[in-house]
Amino acid sequence: MDAMYIGIEIIKMVVIFLLMVQLVPILVWIERRGSAFIQNRFGPNRVGPLGLVQLLADAVKFAFKEEFIPGGSYKFLFLLAPVVALIPGVLAFAAIPLGAPFSLEPFEMFGNTWGPYDLKLQGYDYGIGIVFVLGVSSLAAYSLLMAGWGSANKYSLFGALRASAQMISYELGLGLSLVGILLLYGTFSFNEMIAIQDGPLTFMFMGKETIIPFLPNWGIFYQPLGAILFFVSVFAESNRLPFDLPEAEAELVAGYHTEYGGLKMNMFYIGEYGHMMVASALMATFYFGGYNLPFVTPEAINEMFTGMGFAFNGASLMTTLVSHLILMTKVFLFLWIFIWVRWTLPRFRYDQLMDLGWKTILPWALANTVITAFVVVLMRGA
Amino acid sequence: MIELSSLLEVSLGHYIFLGLFLFAVGLLTIMLRKNMIVMLMGVELLLNGVNTIFLAFSHFSSHTEGQILVFFILTVAAAEAGVGLALAVSIYKEFKEVNISFFESLKG
Amino acid sequence: MANNPIVFFPLAFVIAVAALGVLLASNPIFSALFLVLSMVCLGFMFLAMGAFFLGGVQLAVYAGAVTVLFVMVLMLFDLKDNANPIAKGLLSRFLKVSSIGVFVGLITGAVSLTKYYPVPVKAADPSSMESTRVLAVGLFRDYVFAFEILGVLLLVIAIGVVSVSRIKGGTHDRA
Amino acid sequence: MSPLVATVFLALFVTGFGFLLVFVASILGPKTNQSKVKKMAYECGLTSDGADRSKIPVKFYLTAILFILFDIEIIFLYPWAVAYQDYVSEGAGWFIFSSMFVFVLIFIFGLFWEIKSNALEWE
């Protein structure tokens, strides 16, 4: 608990936040290029190579927009809403492990030797990983309500109410679809889940242990229905198409962020993309083995790097880097699916959208939970 | 009386005092506020004060029964808030009035 | 970990201020938002106390569901910012506040005179599932019956709420 | 350093960053006269007919209440999911399954009663 450890923790916090805020322009760029690719056009390619500097230009343009407060609105609520939109995404993102933990031997710095550390590439590790993430992400509804109420505009209030009603309805589906996989893992903490998911697919079948050597022990093979329900609910949680009716340009002007402009509007996007990133990271951690390749454990990667002549610290850092890259490829795969679905599927009508949430996802998730429990008792109990 | 050094080291007394403070403010909200919905918020504060004290005792005497009871209190409190607000909404829709003083004139 | 003052005192201060905010805010929506702030900080305090699962539940159920309902109802009904939120009548106010004061004084006196100051056996390690597992296993060993009754209670309330909204003139009246 | 201090530090850092972003716009942005017409609510150019908010559908409060009730029933499933493996390995598998099955039956009955009495319909 010496000064170096606290320094590393604080730097880790700032890095995780900046990682998320930096990923948003990249995601916006991928979205604009991706949608162009899907619609057989070019997308931004004027500013800089492949349009990459376009994002910087947009950011600067946003910063210089005029500060506009609509008349008759609650100024404090109006300004607080974009800030509250940021918080849930970042707090949830920092709770998910982004790479294998790395350990450092005692090393020389600033004049004295700092003891061995065992650090996790994760903002903070609560034993109740997923419950904390669900709790924090349920606070996102407040930024919508504050934005809708703060901007003293009938239609934005209307959009805010519909958006928050949709968001809380799909929180039910989100919570219930995870119960099946939690039952199999028997734990809430992400690190234990990732540890359980390495090695070949092993499960108890009528009392005796059966191993399928070619399949990894990932959650998707135990709970395919749970994974689908979770992914659909998370689509609706982050107001992504085909569930983004409340901020649909056609019907409701722009929903709850009608009166916002410039950086404040940008912060709502950061919140939305942050929610998408948390969703993809959760999907990878629960069902696709987190930061591990199918049959490769972080220790194996570590030996490979020590074999290649890295020092102890160097090898563990390289292992963490490789595991982080593995997780990021999975996260970007799911983010691409988010973008891909957005530009192919049409938008749901509002009552279809709510009926899907209450009358299909919820019963299916319940059935999934009961069947999983029954199978586990049958297989393990017998 | 309690000397200063023990005030810094957080003990059971601190948690009890915090829970008591929440309980008192909740009670005051119920008594003083005219708007019915804000009174329901007072009830929520009340129950949260009780939850804090239960958890403090469960933590300091390391029994988990306290936590299980807080789990049940949470359920009842949320259900009570739901019912209270459903009634408040129905009354508001009927009489377009939320102030508690109006309801003395209800008959039957 | 529970009783390190760096965690307890700031959180307790924010909770106290937010609770007073609920009482004193003239616009009901601001008192609802103060309630949200106190719920979130209480959630973090429960985490600090080692009751991790309950901290998460407090954040998810209380701060994320119950208070959303309060804010939503207040927004749906466009409750104006009433000038004098506190009930009138100087004497009645004085009586109420003084009775609460006596009540608080009695309990503080009782607490400060007790000799029972237990020290926690061991601080729960935040990254382990131990305390949640003990809670979960205990919940189903001795409290299964209470657990079922709560299920029935929630069912009764779900049916009750819908039927209240369905009476003549109610919001979902079928006429 | 407990994870809680890290969480509170991150929350304060993000709030500070957010308020910085909000106020950077007001510092850098051009200052123009906030005329009355400009400050009116934006409704695609039509003059808004005032803050007549009585027409907002009231159905949402019922969704929020049902959400609370079903959210609590889901939160009850979480400790059950964690304790399930321990009970099954102890051989009390059928006991814990049946206790939860009754609870889920009540949940399902409540949900289908809502669906049948179409309390969840949106115009």
PDB file of C-alpha atoms in Angstrom, chain B residues 23-62:
ATOM      1  CA  PHE B  23     -34.517   7.969  10.200  1.00  0.00           C
ATOM      2  CA  ALA B  24     -35.083  11.384  11.779  1.00  0.00           C
ATOM      3  CA  VAL B  25     -34.931  13.241   8.442  1.00  0.00           C
ATOM      4  CA  GLY B  26     -37.331  10.692   6.917  1.00  0.00           C
ATOM      5  CA  LEU B  27     -39.754  11.171   9.795  1.00  0.00           C
ATOM      6  CA  LEU B  28     -39.466  14.953   9.449  1.00  0.00           C
ATOM      7  CA  THR B  29     -40.144  14.734   5.726  1.00  0.00           C
ATOM      8  CA  ILE B  30     -43.319  12.795   6.387  1.00  0.00           C
ATOM      9  CA  MET B  31     -44.471  15.271   9.014  1.00  0.00           C
ATOM     10  CA  LEU B  32     -43.528  18.556   7.403  1.00  0.00           C
ATOM     11  CA  ARG B  33     -43.991  18.148   3.679  1.00  0.00           C
ATOM     12  CA  LYS B  34     -47.375  18.791   2.041  1.00  0.00           C
ATOM     13  CA  ASN B  35     -46.806  16.945  -1.239  1.00  0.00           C
ATOM     14  CA  MET B  36     -47.868  13.306  -0.925  1.00  0.00           C
ATOM     15  CA  ILE B  37     -45.173  11.938  -3.214  1.00  0.00           C
ATOM     16  CA  VAL B  38     -42.431  13.642  -1.220  1.00  0.00           C
ATOM     17  CA  MET B  39     -43.884  12.032   1.894  1.00  0.00           C
ATOM     18  CA  LEU B  40     -43.414   8.652   0.228  1.00  0.00           C
ATOM     19  CA  MET B  41     -39.790   9.605  -0.314  1.00  0.00           C
ATOM     20  CA  GLY B  42     -39.613  10.266   3.427  1.00  0.00           C
ATOM     21  CA  VAL B  43     -40.730   6.678   4.020  1.00  0.00           C
ATOM     22  CA  GLU B  44     -37.925   5.502   1.746  1.00  0.00           C
ATOM     23  CA  LEU B  45     -35.396   7.477   3.790  1.00  0.00           C
ATOM     24  CA  LEU B  46     -36.800   5.971   6.966  1.00  0.00           C
ATOM     25  CA  LEU B  47     -36.326   2.439   5.709  1.00  0.00           C
ATOM     26  CA  ASN B  48     -32.830   3.195   4.478  1.00  0.00           C
ATOM     27  CA  GLY B  49     -31.852   4.467   7.893  1.00  0.00           C
ATOM     28  CA  VAL B  50     -33.039   1.163   9.371  1.00  0.00           C
ATOM     29  CA  ASN B  51     -31.117  -0.754   6.699  1.00  0.00           C
ATOM     30  CA  THR B  52     -27.885   1.039   7.580  1.00  0.00           C
ATOM     31  CA  ILE B  53     -28.185   0.175  11.251  1.00  0.00           C
ATOM     32  CA  PHE B  54     -29.006  -3.463  10.472  1.00  0.00           C
ATOM     33  CA  LEU B  55     -25.986  -3.758   8.225  1.00  0.00           C
ATOM     34  CA  ALA B  56     -23.747  -2.070  10.793  1.00  0.00           C
ATOM     35  CA  PHE B  57     -24.747  -4.621  13.433  1.00  0.00           C
ATOM     36  CA  SER B  58     -24.398  -7.472  10.942  1.00  0.00           C
ATOM     37  CA  HIS B  59     -20.917  -6.269   9.985  1.00  0.00           C
ATOM     38  CA  PHE B  60     -19.639  -5.632  13.505  1.00  0.00           C
ATOM     39  CA  SER B  61     -20.998  -8.867  14.955  1.00  0.00           C
ATOM     40  CA  SER B  62     -20.268 -10.764  11.696  1.00  0.00           C
TER      41      SER B  62
END
